[in-house]
PDB file of C-alpha atoms in Angstrom:
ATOM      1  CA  UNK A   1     -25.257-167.231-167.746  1.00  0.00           C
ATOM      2  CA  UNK A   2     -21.919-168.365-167.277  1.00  0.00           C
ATOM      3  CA  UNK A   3     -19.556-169.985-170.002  1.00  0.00           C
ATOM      4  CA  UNK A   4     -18.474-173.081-169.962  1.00  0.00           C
ATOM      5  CA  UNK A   5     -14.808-172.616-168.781  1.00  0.00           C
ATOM      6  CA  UNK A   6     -16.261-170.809-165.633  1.00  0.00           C
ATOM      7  CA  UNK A   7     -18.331-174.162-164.888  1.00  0.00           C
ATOM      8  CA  UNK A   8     -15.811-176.464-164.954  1.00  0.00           C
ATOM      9  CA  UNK A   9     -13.267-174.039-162.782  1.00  0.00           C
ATOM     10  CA  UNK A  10     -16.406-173.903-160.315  1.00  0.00           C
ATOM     11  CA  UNK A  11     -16.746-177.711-160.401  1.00  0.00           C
ATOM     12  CA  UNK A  12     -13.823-177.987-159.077  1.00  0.00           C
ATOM     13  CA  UNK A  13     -14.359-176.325-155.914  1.00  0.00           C
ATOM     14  CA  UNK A  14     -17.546-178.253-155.361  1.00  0.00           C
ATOM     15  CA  UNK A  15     -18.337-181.744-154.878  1.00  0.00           C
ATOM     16  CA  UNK A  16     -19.817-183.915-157.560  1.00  0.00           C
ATOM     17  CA  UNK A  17     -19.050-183.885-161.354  1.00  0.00           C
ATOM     18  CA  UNK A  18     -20.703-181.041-163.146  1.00  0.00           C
ATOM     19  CA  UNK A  19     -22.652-182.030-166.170  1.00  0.00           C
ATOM     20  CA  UNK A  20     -20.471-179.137-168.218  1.00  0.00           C
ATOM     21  CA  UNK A  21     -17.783-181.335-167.031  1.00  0.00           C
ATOM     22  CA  UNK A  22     -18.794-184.642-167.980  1.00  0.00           C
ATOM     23  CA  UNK A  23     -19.954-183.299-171.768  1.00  0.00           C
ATOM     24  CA  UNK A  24     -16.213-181.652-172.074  1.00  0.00           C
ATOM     25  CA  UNK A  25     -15.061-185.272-170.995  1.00  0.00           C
ATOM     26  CA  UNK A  26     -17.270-187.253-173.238  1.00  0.00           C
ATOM     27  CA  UNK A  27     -16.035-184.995-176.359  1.00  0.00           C
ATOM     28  CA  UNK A  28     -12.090-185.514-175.656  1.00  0.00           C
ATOM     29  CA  UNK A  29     -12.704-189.154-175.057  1.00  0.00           C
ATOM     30  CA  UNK A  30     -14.811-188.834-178.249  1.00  0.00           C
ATOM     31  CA  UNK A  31     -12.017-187.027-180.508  1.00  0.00           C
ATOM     32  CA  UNK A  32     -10.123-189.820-178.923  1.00  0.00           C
ATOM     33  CA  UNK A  33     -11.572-191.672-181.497  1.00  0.00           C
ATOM     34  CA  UNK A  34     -10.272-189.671-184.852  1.00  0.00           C
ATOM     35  CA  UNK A  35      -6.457-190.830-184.501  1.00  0.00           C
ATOM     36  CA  UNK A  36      -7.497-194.405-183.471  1.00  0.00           C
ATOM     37  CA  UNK A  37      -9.762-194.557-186.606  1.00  0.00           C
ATOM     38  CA  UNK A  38      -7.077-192.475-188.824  1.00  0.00           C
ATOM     39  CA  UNK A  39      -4.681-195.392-187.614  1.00  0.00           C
ATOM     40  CA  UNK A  40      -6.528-198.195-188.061  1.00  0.00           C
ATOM     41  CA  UNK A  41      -7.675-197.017-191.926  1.00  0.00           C
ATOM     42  CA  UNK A  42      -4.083-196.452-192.327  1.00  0.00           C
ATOM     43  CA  UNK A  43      -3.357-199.886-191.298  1.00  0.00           C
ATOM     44  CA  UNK A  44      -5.656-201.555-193.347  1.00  0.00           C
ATOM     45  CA  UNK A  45      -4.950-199.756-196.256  1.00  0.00           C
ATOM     46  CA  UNK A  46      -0.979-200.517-195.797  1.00  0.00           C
ATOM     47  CA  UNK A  47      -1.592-203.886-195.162  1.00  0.00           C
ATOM     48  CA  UNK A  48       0.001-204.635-191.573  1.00  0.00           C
ATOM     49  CA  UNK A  49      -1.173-206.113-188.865  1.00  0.00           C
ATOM     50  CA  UNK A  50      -3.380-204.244-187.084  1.00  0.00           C
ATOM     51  CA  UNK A  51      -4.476-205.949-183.466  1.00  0.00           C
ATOM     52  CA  UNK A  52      -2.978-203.724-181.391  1.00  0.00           C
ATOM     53  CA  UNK A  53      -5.211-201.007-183.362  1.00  0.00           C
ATOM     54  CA  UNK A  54      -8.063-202.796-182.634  1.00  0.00           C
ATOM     55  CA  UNK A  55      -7.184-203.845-178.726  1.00  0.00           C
ATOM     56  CA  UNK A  56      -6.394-199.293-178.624  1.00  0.00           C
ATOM     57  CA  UNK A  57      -9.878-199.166-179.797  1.00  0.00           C
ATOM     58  CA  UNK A  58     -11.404-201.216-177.493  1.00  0.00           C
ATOM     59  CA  UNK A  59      -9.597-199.912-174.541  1.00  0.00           C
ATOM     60  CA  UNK A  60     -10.404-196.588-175.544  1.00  0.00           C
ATOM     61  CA  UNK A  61     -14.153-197.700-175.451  1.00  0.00           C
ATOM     62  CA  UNK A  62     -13.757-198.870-172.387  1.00  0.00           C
ATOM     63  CA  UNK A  63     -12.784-195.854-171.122  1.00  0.00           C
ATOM     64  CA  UNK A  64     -15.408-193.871-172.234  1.00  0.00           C
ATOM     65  CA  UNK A  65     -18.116-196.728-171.079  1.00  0.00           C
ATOM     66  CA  UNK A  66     -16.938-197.168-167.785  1.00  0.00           C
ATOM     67  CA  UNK A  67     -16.257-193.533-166.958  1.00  0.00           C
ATOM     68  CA  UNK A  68     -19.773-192.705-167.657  1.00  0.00           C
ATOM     69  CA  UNK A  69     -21.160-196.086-165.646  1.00  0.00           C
ATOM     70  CA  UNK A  70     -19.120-194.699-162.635  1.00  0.00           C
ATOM     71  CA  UNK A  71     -20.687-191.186-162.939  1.00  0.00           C
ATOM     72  CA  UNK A  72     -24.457-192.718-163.197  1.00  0.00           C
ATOM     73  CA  UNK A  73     -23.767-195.030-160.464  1.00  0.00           C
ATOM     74  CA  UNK A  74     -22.454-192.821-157.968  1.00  0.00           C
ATOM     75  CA  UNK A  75     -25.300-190.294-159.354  1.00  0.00           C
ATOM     76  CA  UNK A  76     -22.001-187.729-159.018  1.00  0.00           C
ATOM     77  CA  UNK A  77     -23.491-185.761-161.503  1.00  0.00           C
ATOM     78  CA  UNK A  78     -27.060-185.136-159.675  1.00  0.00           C
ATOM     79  CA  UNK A  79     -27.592-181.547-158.611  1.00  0.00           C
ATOM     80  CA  UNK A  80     -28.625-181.268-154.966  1.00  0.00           C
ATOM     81  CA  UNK A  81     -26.639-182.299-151.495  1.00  0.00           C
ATOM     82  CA  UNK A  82     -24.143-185.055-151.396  1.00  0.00           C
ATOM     83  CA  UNK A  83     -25.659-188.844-151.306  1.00  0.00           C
ATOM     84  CA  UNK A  84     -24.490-188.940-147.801  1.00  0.00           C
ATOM     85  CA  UNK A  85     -26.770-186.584-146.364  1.00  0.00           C
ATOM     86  CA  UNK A  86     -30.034-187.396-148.195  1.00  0.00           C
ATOM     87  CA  UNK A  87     -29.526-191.340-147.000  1.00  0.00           C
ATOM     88  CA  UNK A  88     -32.511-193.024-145.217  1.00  0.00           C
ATOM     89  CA  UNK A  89     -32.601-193.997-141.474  1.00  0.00           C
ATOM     90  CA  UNK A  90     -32.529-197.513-142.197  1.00  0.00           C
ATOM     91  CA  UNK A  91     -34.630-198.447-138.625  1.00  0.00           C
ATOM     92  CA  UNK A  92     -37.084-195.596-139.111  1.00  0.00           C
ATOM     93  CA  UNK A  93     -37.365-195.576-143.035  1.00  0.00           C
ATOM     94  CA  UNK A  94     -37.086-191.893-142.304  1.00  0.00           C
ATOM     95  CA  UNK A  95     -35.123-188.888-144.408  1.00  0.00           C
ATOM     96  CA  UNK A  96     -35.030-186.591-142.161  1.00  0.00           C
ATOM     97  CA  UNK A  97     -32.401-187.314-139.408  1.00  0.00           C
ATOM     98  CA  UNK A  98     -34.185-185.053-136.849  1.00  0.00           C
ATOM     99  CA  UNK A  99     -37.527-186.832-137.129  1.00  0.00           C
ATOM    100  CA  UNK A 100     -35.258-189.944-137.012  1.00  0.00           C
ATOM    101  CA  UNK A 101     -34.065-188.805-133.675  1.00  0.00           C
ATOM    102  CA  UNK A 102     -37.600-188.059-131.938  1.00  0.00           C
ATOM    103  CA  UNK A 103     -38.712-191.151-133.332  1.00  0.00           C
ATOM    104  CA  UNK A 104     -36.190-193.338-131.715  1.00  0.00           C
ATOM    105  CA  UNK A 105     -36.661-191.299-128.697  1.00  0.00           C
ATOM    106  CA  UNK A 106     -40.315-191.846-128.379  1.00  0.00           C
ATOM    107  CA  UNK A 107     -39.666-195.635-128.589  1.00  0.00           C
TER     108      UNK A 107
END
């Protein structure tokens, strides 16, 4: 089995998002979180005004939400071939692009 750094060099030669990938990015964005906590106990305990802590936060959350919702909705990180070639002949309802063929040649 390989390690983890070899999975992410090979995801980068292939198309998609690895899932060793996506983990390594949820855990930065994730540590992401220490300073922005760190900062915001710090400025609650110093007694400043702290909304642009809490607008970091929420941007920060943001990130990490939306990054994932792109990855699920694209389905980047499924294993197979590329979304492109598994797409349905809409006028057969047919997978296969060769059957799709001798279909709409029989017709």
């Amino acid at each position: 089995m390989s390690s983890w750094s070899e999975e992410i060099v090979k995801g980068i030669f292939e198309g998609g998002v690895n899932t060793t990938t996506l983990v390594l990015l949820n855990v930065i964005l994730l540590l992401l979180f220490l300073p922005i906590f760190a900062l915001l106990y710090l400025t609650l305990k110093a007694g400043f005004a702290y909304g642009h802590v809490i607008v970091f936060l929420l941007l920060a959350i943001g990130l990490l939400v939306s990054i994932n919702w792109f990855v699920y909705e694209l389905g980047l990180n499924k294993p197979g071939a590329p979304e492109g070639d598994q797409q349905k002949d809409t006028a057969t309802n047919v997978s296969d692009p060769a059957v799709a063929t001798n279909h709409a040649k029989s017709n």
